[in-house]
PDB file of C-alpha atoms in Angstrom:
ATOM      1  CA  UNK O   1     -91.461  25.538   3.831  1.00 48.00           C
ATOM      2  CA  UNK O   2     -94.251  27.113   5.506  1.00 43.00           C
ATOM      3  CA  UNK O   3     -96.367  29.278   3.868  1.00 41.00           C
ATOM      4  CA  UNK O   4    -100.057  31.228   4.330  1.00 43.00           C
ATOM      5  CA  UNK O   5    -102.575  30.247   2.628  1.00 45.00           C
ATOM      6  CA  UNK O   6    -105.675  33.034   0.607  1.00 44.00           C
ATOM      7  CA  UNK O   7    -106.607  35.559   2.724  1.00 46.00           C
ATOM      8  CA  UNK O   8    -104.067  34.173   6.298  1.00 47.00           C
ATOM      9  CA  UNK O   9    -102.683  36.640   8.636  1.00 48.00           C
ATOM     10  CA  UNK O  10     -98.610  35.777   8.002  1.00 49.00           C
ATOM     11  CA  UNK O  11     -97.215  34.195  10.399  1.00 56.00           C
ATOM     12  CA  UNK O  12     -95.727  37.032  12.716  1.00 72.00           C
ATOM     13  CA  UNK O  13     -91.611  37.103  13.430  1.00 94.00           C
ATOM     14  CA  UNK O  14     -88.919  36.738  11.149  1.00 98.00           C
ATOM     15  CA  UNK O  15     -88.122  33.620   9.174  1.00 98.00           C
ATOM     16  CA  UNK O  16     -84.129  32.776   9.564  1.00 98.00           C
ATOM     17  CA  UNK O  17     -83.195  30.313   7.245  1.00 98.00           C
ATOM     18  CA  UNK O  18     -79.796  28.528   8.480  1.00 98.00           C
ATOM     19  CA  UNK O  19     -76.640  27.331   6.197  1.00 98.00           C
ATOM     20  CA  UNK O  20     -74.248  25.192   7.773  1.00 98.00           C
ATOM     21  CA  UNK O  21     -70.720  24.495   7.251  1.00 98.00           C
ATOM     22  CA  UNK O  22     -68.076  22.098   5.712  1.00 97.00           C
ATOM     23  CA  UNK O  23     -67.879  18.501   6.971  1.00 98.00           C
ATOM     24  CA  UNK O  24     -71.526  19.605   9.437  1.00 98.00           C
ATOM     25  CA  UNK O  25     -74.719  19.541   8.734  1.00 98.00           C
ATOM     26  CA  UNK O  26     -77.846  21.297  10.393  1.00 98.00           C
ATOM     27  CA  UNK O  27     -77.532  19.766  12.815  1.00 98.00           C
ATOM     28  CA  UNK O  28     -74.549  22.520  14.168  1.00 98.00           C
ATOM     29  CA  UNK O  29     -77.916  25.512  14.899  1.00 98.00           C
ATOM     30  CA  UNK O  30     -79.654  23.456  17.376  1.00 98.00           C
ATOM     31  CA  UNK O  31     -78.840  25.930  19.955  1.00 98.00           C
ATOM     32  CA  UNK O  32     -79.255  28.770  17.843  1.00 98.00           C
ATOM     33  CA  UNK O  33     -82.831  27.500  15.972  1.00 98.00           C
ATOM     34  CA  UNK O  34     -84.184  26.670  19.669  1.00 98.00           C
ATOM     35  CA  UNK O  35     -83.433  30.165  20.796  1.00 98.00           C
ATOM     36  CA  UNK O  36     -84.893  31.842  17.852  1.00 98.00           C
ATOM     37  CA  UNK O  37     -87.925  29.359  17.821  1.00 98.00           C
ATOM     38  CA  UNK O  38     -88.233  30.164  21.436  1.00 98.00           C
ATOM     39  CA  UNK O  39     -88.701  33.626  20.616  1.00 98.00           C
ATOM     40  CA  UNK O  40     -91.350  33.075  17.990  1.00 98.00           C
ATOM     41  CA  UNK O  41     -89.455  33.259  15.034  1.00 98.00           C
ATOM     42  CA  UNK O  42     -89.337  31.008  12.041  1.00 97.00           C
ATOM     43  CA  UNK O  43     -86.150  28.833  10.939  1.00 98.00           C
ATOM     44  CA  UNK O  44     -85.377  26.357   8.536  1.00 98.00           C
ATOM     45  CA  UNK O  45     -81.724  24.779   9.286  1.00 98.00           C
ATOM     46  CA  UNK O  46     -80.075  23.355   5.979  1.00 98.00           C
ATOM     47  CA  UNK O  47     -77.789  20.176   5.305  1.00 98.00           C
ATOM     48  CA  UNK O  48     -76.782  21.260   1.993  1.00 98.00           C
ATOM     49  CA  UNK O  49     -76.472  17.669  -0.656  1.00 98.00           C
ATOM     50  CA  UNK O  50     -74.370  14.763   1.165  1.00 97.00           C
ATOM     51  CA  UNK O  51     -73.924  16.740   4.711  1.00 98.00           C
ATOM     52  CA  UNK O  52     -75.909  15.816   7.983  1.00 98.00           C
ATOM     53  CA  UNK O  53     -79.314  13.512   7.822  1.00 97.00           C
ATOM     54  CA  UNK O  54     -79.463  14.323   3.616  1.00 97.00           C
ATOM     55  CA  UNK O  55     -78.463  10.443   1.498  1.00 96.00           C
ATOM     56  CA  UNK O  56     -75.513  10.120  -0.374  1.00 95.00           C
ATOM     57  CA  UNK O  57     -71.830  11.070  -0.921  1.00 95.00           C
ATOM     58  CA  UNK O  58     -70.200  13.520  -0.880  1.00 95.00           C
ATOM     59  CA  UNK O  59     -68.212  12.323  -4.423  1.00 92.00           C
ATOM     60  CA  UNK O  60     -71.598  11.631  -5.792  1.00 94.00           C
ATOM     61  CA  UNK O  61     -72.367  15.644  -5.657  1.00 95.00           C
ATOM     62  CA  UNK O  62     -71.550  16.673  -9.014  1.00 93.00           C
ATOM     63  CA  UNK O  63     -70.964  20.257  -8.347  1.00 95.00           C
ATOM     64  CA  UNK O  64     -70.822  22.857  -6.278  1.00 96.00           C
ATOM     65  CA  UNK O  65     -74.178  24.408  -7.728  1.00 97.00           C
ATOM     66  CA  UNK O  66     -75.751  20.601  -6.965  1.00 97.00           C
ATOM     67  CA  UNK O  67     -74.184  21.220  -3.270  1.00 98.00           C
ATOM     68  CA  UNK O  68     -76.014  24.001  -2.713  1.00 98.00           C
ATOM     69  CA  UNK O  69     -79.259  22.886  -4.223  1.00 98.00           C
ATOM     70  CA  UNK O  70     -81.345  22.259  -1.012  1.00 98.00           C
ATOM     71  CA  UNK O  71     -80.925  26.745  -0.155  1.00 98.00           C
ATOM     72  CA  UNK O  72     -81.375  27.650  -3.738  1.00 98.00           C
ATOM     73  CA  UNK O  73     -84.342  25.076  -3.462  1.00 98.00           C
ATOM     74  CA  UNK O  74     -85.520  26.189  -0.440  1.00 98.00           C
ATOM     75  CA  UNK O  75     -85.567  30.345  -1.051  1.00 97.00           C
ATOM     76  CA  UNK O  76     -86.973  30.007  -4.611  1.00 96.00           C
ATOM     77  CA  UNK O  77     -90.325  27.383  -2.431  1.00 97.00           C
ATOM     78  CA  UNK O  78     -90.710  31.172  -0.398  1.00 96.00           C
ATOM     79  CA  UNK O  79     -94.367  32.291  -0.971  1.00 94.00           C
ATOM     80  CA  UNK O  80     -94.680  35.777  -3.712  1.00 93.00           C
ATOM     81  CA  UNK O  81     -93.202  38.217  -1.126  1.00 91.00           C
ATOM     82  CA  UNK O  82     -92.013  37.189   1.592  1.00 95.00           C
ATOM     83  CA  UNK O  83     -87.804  37.413   1.941  1.00 97.00           C
ATOM     84  CA  UNK O  84     -85.937  35.586   4.244  1.00 98.00           C
ATOM     85  CA  UNK O  85     -82.953  36.202   7.147  1.00 98.00           C
ATOM     86  CA  UNK O  86     -80.126  34.243   5.606  1.00 98.00           C
ATOM     87  CA  UNK O  87     -78.003  32.873   7.892  1.00 98.00           C
ATOM     88  CA  UNK O  88     -74.369  31.741   7.081  1.00 98.00           C
ATOM     89  CA  UNK O  89     -71.630  29.972   8.674  1.00 98.00           C
ATOM     90  CA  UNK O  90     -68.115  28.962   7.848  1.00 98.00           C
ATOM     91  CA  UNK O  91     -67.747  27.769   3.947  1.00 96.00           C
ATOM     92  CA  UNK O  92     -71.942  28.157   4.132  1.00 98.00           C
ATOM     93  CA  UNK O  93     -71.014  31.351   3.298  1.00 98.00           C
ATOM     94  CA  UNK O  94     -70.256  30.207  -0.648  1.00 97.00           C
ATOM     95  CA  UNK O  95     -73.784  28.839  -0.725  1.00 98.00           C
ATOM     96  CA  UNK O  96     -74.221  32.158   0.831  1.00 98.00           C
ATOM     97  CA  UNK O  97     -73.628  34.188  -2.037  1.00 98.00           C
ATOM     98  CA  UNK O  98     -74.861  31.843  -5.002  1.00 98.00           C
ATOM     99  CA  UNK O  99     -78.617  31.896  -3.430  1.00 98.00           C
ATOM    100  CA  UNK O 100     -78.178  35.981  -3.279  1.00 98.00           C
ATOM    101  CA  UNK O 101     -77.058  36.292  -6.360  1.00 98.00           C
ATOM    102  CA  UNK O 102     -80.473  33.443  -7.801  1.00 97.00           C
ATOM    103  CA  UNK O 103     -82.623  35.258  -5.544  1.00 97.00           C
ATOM    104  CA  UNK O 104     -82.100  38.603  -4.355  1.00 98.00           C
ATOM    105  CA  UNK O 105     -85.385  39.993  -3.872  1.00 97.00           C
ATOM    106  CA  UNK O 106     -85.503  36.748  -1.697  1.00 98.00           C
ATOM    107  CA  UNK O 107     -83.081  38.094   0.604  1.00 98.00           C
ATOM    108  CA  UNK O 108     -83.666  40.752   3.465  1.00 98.00           C
ATOM    109  CA  UNK O 109     -80.223  40.928   4.708  1.00 98.00           C
ATOM    110  CA  UNK O 110     -77.270  37.825   4.140  1.00 98.00           C
ATOM    111  CA  UNK O 111     -75.488  37.109   7.765  1.00 99.00           C
ATOM    112  CA  UNK O 112     -72.033  35.745   7.590  1.00 98.00           C
ATOM    113  CA  UNK O 113     -71.087  34.130  10.234  1.00 98.00           C
ATOM    114  CA  UNK O 114     -67.738  34.130  10.681  1.00 98.00           C
ATOM    115  CA  UNK O 115     -67.972  32.764   7.276  1.00 98.00           C
ATOM    116  CA  UNK O 116     -66.467  33.025   3.482  1.00 98.00           C
ATOM    117  CA  UNK O 117     -67.657  36.599   1.763  1.00 98.00           C
ATOM    118  CA  UNK O 118     -67.276  36.450  -2.286  1.00 97.00           C
ATOM    119  CA  UNK O 119     -66.747  39.321  -3.597  1.00 97.00           C
ATOM    120  CA  UNK O 120     -68.691  40.370  -6.451  1.00 96.00           C
ATOM    121  CA  UNK O 121     -67.390  40.192  -9.893  1.00 95.00           C
ATOM    122  CA  UNK O 122     -64.456  37.517  -8.626  1.00 95.00           C
ATOM    123  CA  UNK O 123     -64.436  33.867  -8.684  1.00 95.00           C
ATOM    124  CA  UNK O 124     -65.883  32.142  -5.563  1.00 95.00           C
ATOM    125  CA  UNK O 125     -62.439  30.451  -4.958  1.00 94.00           C
ATOM    126  CA  UNK O 126     -60.575  33.985  -4.266  1.00 95.00           C
ATOM    127  CA  UNK O 127     -61.755  33.382  -0.445  1.00 96.00           C
ATOM    128  CA  UNK O 128     -60.132  30.459  -0.474  1.00 93.00           C
ATOM    129  CA  UNK O 129     -57.049  32.046  -2.404  1.00 94.00           C
ATOM    130  CA  UNK O 130     -56.405  34.449  -0.433  1.00 95.00           C
ATOM    131  CA  UNK O 131     -57.145  32.449   3.056  1.00 95.00           C
ATOM    132  CA  UNK O 132     -54.038  30.167   2.031  1.00 93.00           C
ATOM    133  CA  UNK O 133     -51.576  33.043   1.638  1.00 92.00           C
ATOM    134  CA  UNK O 134     -52.884  33.485   4.811  1.00 89.00           C
ATOM    135  CA  UNK O 135     -52.418  29.957   6.834  1.00 89.00           C
ATOM    136  CA  UNK O 136     -49.016  27.894   7.556  1.00 86.00           C
ATOM    137  CA  UNK O 137     -48.218  24.549   6.368  1.00 89.00           C
ATOM    138  CA  UNK O 138     -50.024  21.900   8.326  1.00 93.00           C
ATOM    139  CA  UNK O 139     -52.604  24.419   9.268  1.00 95.00           C
ATOM    140  CA  UNK O 140     -55.116  21.526   8.935  1.00 95.00           C
ATOM    141  CA  UNK O 141     -53.183  18.941  11.396  1.00 97.00           C
ATOM    142  CA  UNK O 142     -55.171  15.970  10.808  1.00 97.00           C
ATOM    143  CA  UNK O 143     -57.883  16.347   9.169  1.00 97.00           C
ATOM    144  CA  UNK O 144     -57.694  14.350   5.677  1.00 96.00           C
ATOM    145  CA  UNK O 145     -57.809  15.497   2.000  1.00 92.00           C
ATOM    146  CA  UNK O 146     -58.862  11.743   0.090  1.00 91.00           C
ATOM    147  CA  UNK O 147     -59.416  11.708  -3.472  1.00 86.00           C
ATOM    148  CA  UNK O 148     -61.701   9.164  -5.595  1.00 78.00           C
ATOM    149  CA  UNK O 149     -62.266   8.008  -8.356  1.00 63.00           C
ATOM    150  CA  UNK O 150     -58.842   5.698  -8.348  1.00 54.00           C
ATOM    151  CA  UNK O 151     -57.380   6.371 -12.111  1.00 54.00           C
ATOM    152  CA  UNK O 152     -60.792   7.732 -13.540  1.00 54.00           C
ATOM    153  CA  UNK O 153     -60.134  11.452 -14.202  1.00 48.00           C
ATOM    154  CA  UNK O 154     -63.073  12.471 -15.443  1.00 54.00           C
ATOM    155  CA  UNK O 155     -64.621  10.608 -11.479  1.00 57.00           C
ATOM    156  CA  UNK O 156     -61.527  11.177  -9.803  1.00 63.00           C
ATOM    157  CA  UNK O 157     -62.569  14.068  -6.775  1.00 81.00           C
ATOM    158  CA  UNK O 158     -61.081  15.203  -3.751  1.00 90.00           C
ATOM    159  CA  UNK O 159     -62.984  15.593   0.096  1.00 95.00           C
ATOM    160  CA  UNK O 160     -61.738  16.657   2.839  1.00 95.00           C
ATOM    161  CA  UNK O 161     -62.545  15.283   6.320  1.00 97.00           C
ATOM    162  CA  UNK O 162     -61.839  17.551   9.773  1.00 98.00           C
ATOM    163  CA  UNK O 163     -59.199  15.791  11.761  1.00 98.00           C
ATOM    164  CA  UNK O 164     -61.043  15.859  15.421  1.00 98.00           C
ATOM    165  CA  UNK O 165     -57.171  17.718  16.728  1.00 98.00           C
ATOM    166  CA  UNK O 166     -58.039  19.814  13.817  1.00 98.00           C
ATOM    167  CA  UNK O 167     -61.417  21.320  15.776  1.00 98.00           C
ATOM    168  CA  UNK O 168     -60.401  21.259  19.055  1.00 98.00           C
ATOM    169  CA  UNK O 169     -57.977  23.453  18.297  1.00 98.00           C
ATOM    170  CA  UNK O 170     -58.975  25.923  16.032  1.00 98.00           C
ATOM    171  CA  UNK O 171     -62.529  25.141  15.684  1.00 98.00           C
ATOM    172  CA  UNK O 172     -64.043  24.538  19.066  1.00 98.00           C
ATOM    173  CA  UNK O 173     -61.076  25.394  20.896  1.00 98.00           C
ATOM    174  CA  UNK O 174     -63.933  28.175  23.268  1.00 98.00           C
ATOM    175  CA  UNK O 175     -67.275  25.676  22.561  1.00 98.00           C
ATOM    176  CA  UNK O 176     -68.470  23.166  25.021  1.00 98.00           C
ATOM    177  CA  UNK O 177     -66.595  19.955  24.993  1.00 98.00           C
ATOM    178  CA  UNK O 178     -70.071  18.087  24.529  1.00 98.00           C
ATOM    179  CA  UNK O 179     -70.511  20.364  21.633  1.00 98.00           C
ATOM    180  CA  UNK O 180     -67.406  19.042  20.186  1.00 98.00           C
ATOM    181  CA  UNK O 181     -67.824  15.284  20.610  1.00 98.00           C
ATOM    182  CA  UNK O 182     -70.986  15.866  19.116  1.00 98.00           C
ATOM    183  CA  UNK O 183     -69.600  17.543  16.253  1.00 98.00           C
ATOM    184  CA  UNK O 184     -66.583  14.584  15.661  1.00 98.00           C
ATOM    185  CA  UNK O 185     -69.128  11.873  15.913  1.00 98.00           C
ATOM    186  CA  UNK O 186     -71.027  13.701  13.285  1.00 98.00           C
ATOM    187  CA  UNK O 187     -68.977  15.038  11.084  1.00 98.00           C
ATOM    188  CA  UNK O 188     -69.200  14.125   7.050  1.00 98.00           C
ATOM    189  CA  UNK O 189     -66.542  13.777   4.430  1.00 96.00           C
ATOM    190  CA  UNK O 190     -67.579  17.313   2.157  1.00 96.00           C
ATOM    191  CA  UNK O 191     -66.054  17.252  -1.546  1.00 94.00           C
ATOM    192  CA  UNK O 192     -63.312  19.814  -2.968  1.00 91.00           C
ATOM    193  CA  UNK O 193     -65.086  21.814  -5.477  1.00 93.00           C
ATOM    194  CA  UNK O 194     -61.232  22.653  -7.262  1.00 85.00           C
ATOM    195  CA  UNK O 195     -62.292  22.998 -10.743  1.00 87.00           C
ATOM    196  CA  UNK O 196     -66.222  23.144 -11.157  1.00 93.00           C
ATOM    197  CA  UNK O 197     -67.298  25.791 -12.891  1.00 94.00           C
ATOM    198  CA  UNK O 198     -69.143  28.189 -10.377  1.00 94.00           C
ATOM    199  CA  UNK O 199     -66.296  27.834  -8.501  1.00 94.00           C
ATOM    200  CA  UNK O 200     -64.075  29.838 -10.843  1.00 93.00           C
ATOM    201  CA  UNK O 201     -65.872  31.726 -12.978  1.00 92.00           C
ATOM    202  CA  UNK O 202     -65.950  35.075 -13.024  1.00 87.00           C
ATOM    203  CA  UNK O 203     -69.236  36.109 -13.551  1.00 89.00           C
ATOM    204  CA  UNK O 204     -71.205  33.821 -11.402  1.00 93.00           C
ATOM    205  CA  UNK O 205     -71.458  36.903  -8.874  1.00 97.00           C
ATOM    206  CA  UNK O 206     -72.771  40.282 -10.244  1.00 97.00           C
ATOM    207  CA  UNK O 207     -72.447  43.685  -8.301  1.00 96.00           C
ATOM    208  CA  UNK O 208     -76.322  44.030  -9.500  1.00 97.00           C
ATOM    209  CA  UNK O 209     -77.276  41.335  -8.255  1.00 98.00           C
ATOM    210  CA  UNK O 210     -74.899  39.713  -5.394  1.00 98.00           C
ATOM    211  CA  UNK O 211     -74.168  43.319  -4.448  1.00 97.00           C
ATOM    212  CA  UNK O 212     -76.869  44.711  -4.321  1.00 97.00           C
ATOM    213  CA  UNK O 213     -78.503  42.523  -0.656  1.00 98.00           C
ATOM    214  CA  UNK O 214     -77.943  43.936   2.215  1.00 98.00           C
ATOM    215  CA  UNK O 215     -75.207  41.399   4.244  1.00 98.00           C
ATOM    216  CA  UNK O 216     -73.470  41.809   7.422  1.00 98.00           C
ATOM    217  CA  UNK O 217     -70.311  39.883   8.768  1.00 98.00           C
ATOM    218  CA  UNK O 218     -70.313  38.607  12.443  1.00 98.00           C
ATOM    219  CA  UNK O 219     -66.789  38.375  13.098  1.00 98.00           C
ATOM    220  CA  UNK O 220     -66.193  35.555  15.629  1.00 98.00           C
ATOM    221  CA  UNK O 221     -62.994  37.162  17.731  1.00 98.00           C
ATOM    222  CA  UNK O 222     -61.871  34.646  19.389  1.00 98.00           C
ATOM    223  CA  UNK O 223     -61.513  32.734  16.011  1.00 98.00           C
ATOM    224  CA  UNK O 224     -58.382  30.827  15.704  1.00 97.00           C
ATOM    225  CA  UNK O 225     -59.517  29.081  12.338  1.00 97.00           C
ATOM    226  CA  UNK O 226     -59.906  32.185   9.795  1.00 95.00           C
ATOM    227  CA  UNK O 227     -58.673  35.365  12.032  1.00 96.00           C
ATOM    228  CA  UNK O 228     -60.437  38.188  12.734  1.00 98.00           C
ATOM    229  CA  UNK O 229     -58.158  40.051  10.872  1.00 98.00           C
ATOM    230  CA  UNK O 230     -58.905  37.738   7.413  1.00 98.00           C
ATOM    231  CA  UNK O 231     -62.779  37.949   8.375  1.00 98.00           C
ATOM    232  CA  UNK O 232     -62.526  41.725   8.449  1.00 98.00           C
ATOM    233  CA  UNK O 233     -60.868  41.579   5.614  1.00 98.00           C
ATOM    234  CA  UNK O 234     -63.347  39.874   3.479  1.00 98.00           C
ATOM    235  CA  UNK O 235     -66.291  42.323   4.790  1.00 98.00           C
ATOM    236  CA  UNK O 236     -63.901  44.950   2.907  1.00 98.00           C
ATOM    237  CA  UNK O 237     -64.361  43.773  -0.265  1.00 97.00           C
ATOM    238  CA  UNK O 238     -68.081  43.809  -0.005  1.00 97.00           C
ATOM    239  CA  UNK O 239     -69.355  48.499  -0.278  1.00 95.00           C
ATOM    240  CA  UNK O 240     -71.663  48.869   2.419  1.00 96.00           C
ATOM    241  CA  UNK O 241     -71.563  45.943   4.203  1.00 98.00           C
ATOM    242  CA  UNK O 242     -71.576  46.450   7.985  1.00 98.00           C
ATOM    243  CA  UNK O 243     -69.670  44.257  10.506  1.00 98.00           C
ATOM    244  CA  UNK O 244     -70.422  43.013  14.138  1.00 98.00           C
ATOM    245  CA  UNK O 245     -68.202  41.490  16.657  1.00 98.00           C
ATOM    246  CA  UNK O 246     -68.427  39.222  18.799  1.00 98.00           C
ATOM    247  CA  UNK O 247     -66.499  38.371  21.786  1.00 98.00           C
ATOM    248  CA  UNK O 248     -65.756  35.611  23.460  1.00 98.00           C
ATOM    249  CA  UNK O 249     -66.595  33.573  20.374  1.00 98.00           C
ATOM    250  CA  UNK O 250     -64.180  31.088  18.280  1.00 98.00           C
ATOM    251  CA  UNK O 251     -65.238  29.176  14.821  1.00 98.00           C
ATOM    252  CA  UNK O 252     -68.493  28.308  16.090  1.00 98.00           C
ATOM    253  CA  UNK O 253     -70.505  31.360  17.449  1.00 98.00           C
ATOM    254  CA  UNK O 254     -73.307  28.778  17.492  1.00 98.00           C
ATOM    255  CA  UNK O 255     -71.617  26.750  19.719  1.00 98.00           C
ATOM    256  CA  UNK O 256     -69.731  28.965  22.059  1.00 98.00           C
ATOM    257  CA  UNK O 257     -71.871  32.223  22.005  1.00 98.00           C
ATOM    258  CA  UNK O 258     -75.013  30.641  20.916  1.00 98.00           C
ATOM    259  CA  UNK O 259     -77.254  33.180  22.729  1.00 98.00           C
ATOM    260  CA  UNK O 260     -75.450  36.172  22.218  1.00 98.00           C
ATOM    261  CA  UNK O 261     -75.400  34.947  18.845  1.00 98.00           C
ATOM    262  CA  UNK O 262     -79.390  34.206  18.697  1.00 98.00           C
ATOM    263  CA  UNK O 263     -79.961  37.514  19.783  1.00 98.00           C
ATOM    264  CA  UNK O 264     -77.852  39.186  17.337  1.00 98.00           C
ATOM    265  CA  UNK O 265     -79.385  37.743  14.682  1.00 98.00           C
ATOM    266  CA  UNK O 266     -82.546  38.857  15.846  1.00 98.00           C
ATOM    267  CA  UNK O 267     -80.654  42.870  15.661  1.00 98.00           C
ATOM    268  CA  UNK O 268     -80.148  42.906  12.234  1.00 98.00           C
ATOM    269  CA  UNK O 269     -83.551  41.366  11.284  1.00 98.00           C
ATOM    270  CA  UNK O 270     -85.119  44.008  12.479  1.00 98.00           C
ATOM    271  CA  UNK O 271     -82.708  45.985  11.163  1.00 98.00           C
ATOM    272  CA  UNK O 272     -83.095  45.016   7.251  1.00 97.00           C
ATOM    273  CA  UNK O 273     -86.959  43.479   7.458  1.00 91.00           C
TER     274      UNK O 273
END
């Protein structure tokens, strides 16, 4: 993370910290990161544990806290008094929530871009439980869920890998074909933290810390994964959350509407910083 030394003028522009969704990596932000940096802002696009270019395998990640550690460490390393604009996509919203709880004083505003937005006082898994009631059987199409660890129940875990047909029809249907091709080459299995203590704990997210951080929900209006209605429903669980719609955006707004998303992020940062 960049920092200014004693007596030095702080860098101009906002600091954005970008968090990817399930099976993806920092690479998924390449268009938005380029636009933000070209406009004079500082950008940290992070790989969560065993994601993107980060070494390790999904089944080696012991907990959701460990999975989110790169984000928690990045916020903890900010210079005193500096705040970041957090931007999470899809499953990355869960890591955003954990970071907001851990470092509420380091976050100027948290932006959930078609992202899981948990509710204070409820388990993180509440989002996936509610979404399970919306989707029908076979929703994930050719995506693959595997159990690793064999007969060793203590080491067994489930991993999830997005299928190419699911990606094409439900995630990237309005995105450039080359970005879909790139994604099918780079996605990696992610661990499903079904029995994780952080995911299941009802006191993990509190109104005093997580709930005190300013937040904006960016609704992808053409999302074929979780519907715009469900996205607004998640936002409604969070009193005071601002809701902004992004027309023409599929589940991957960083690909389907990169310029519009980048401009919106700057507008939000200008308002809350």
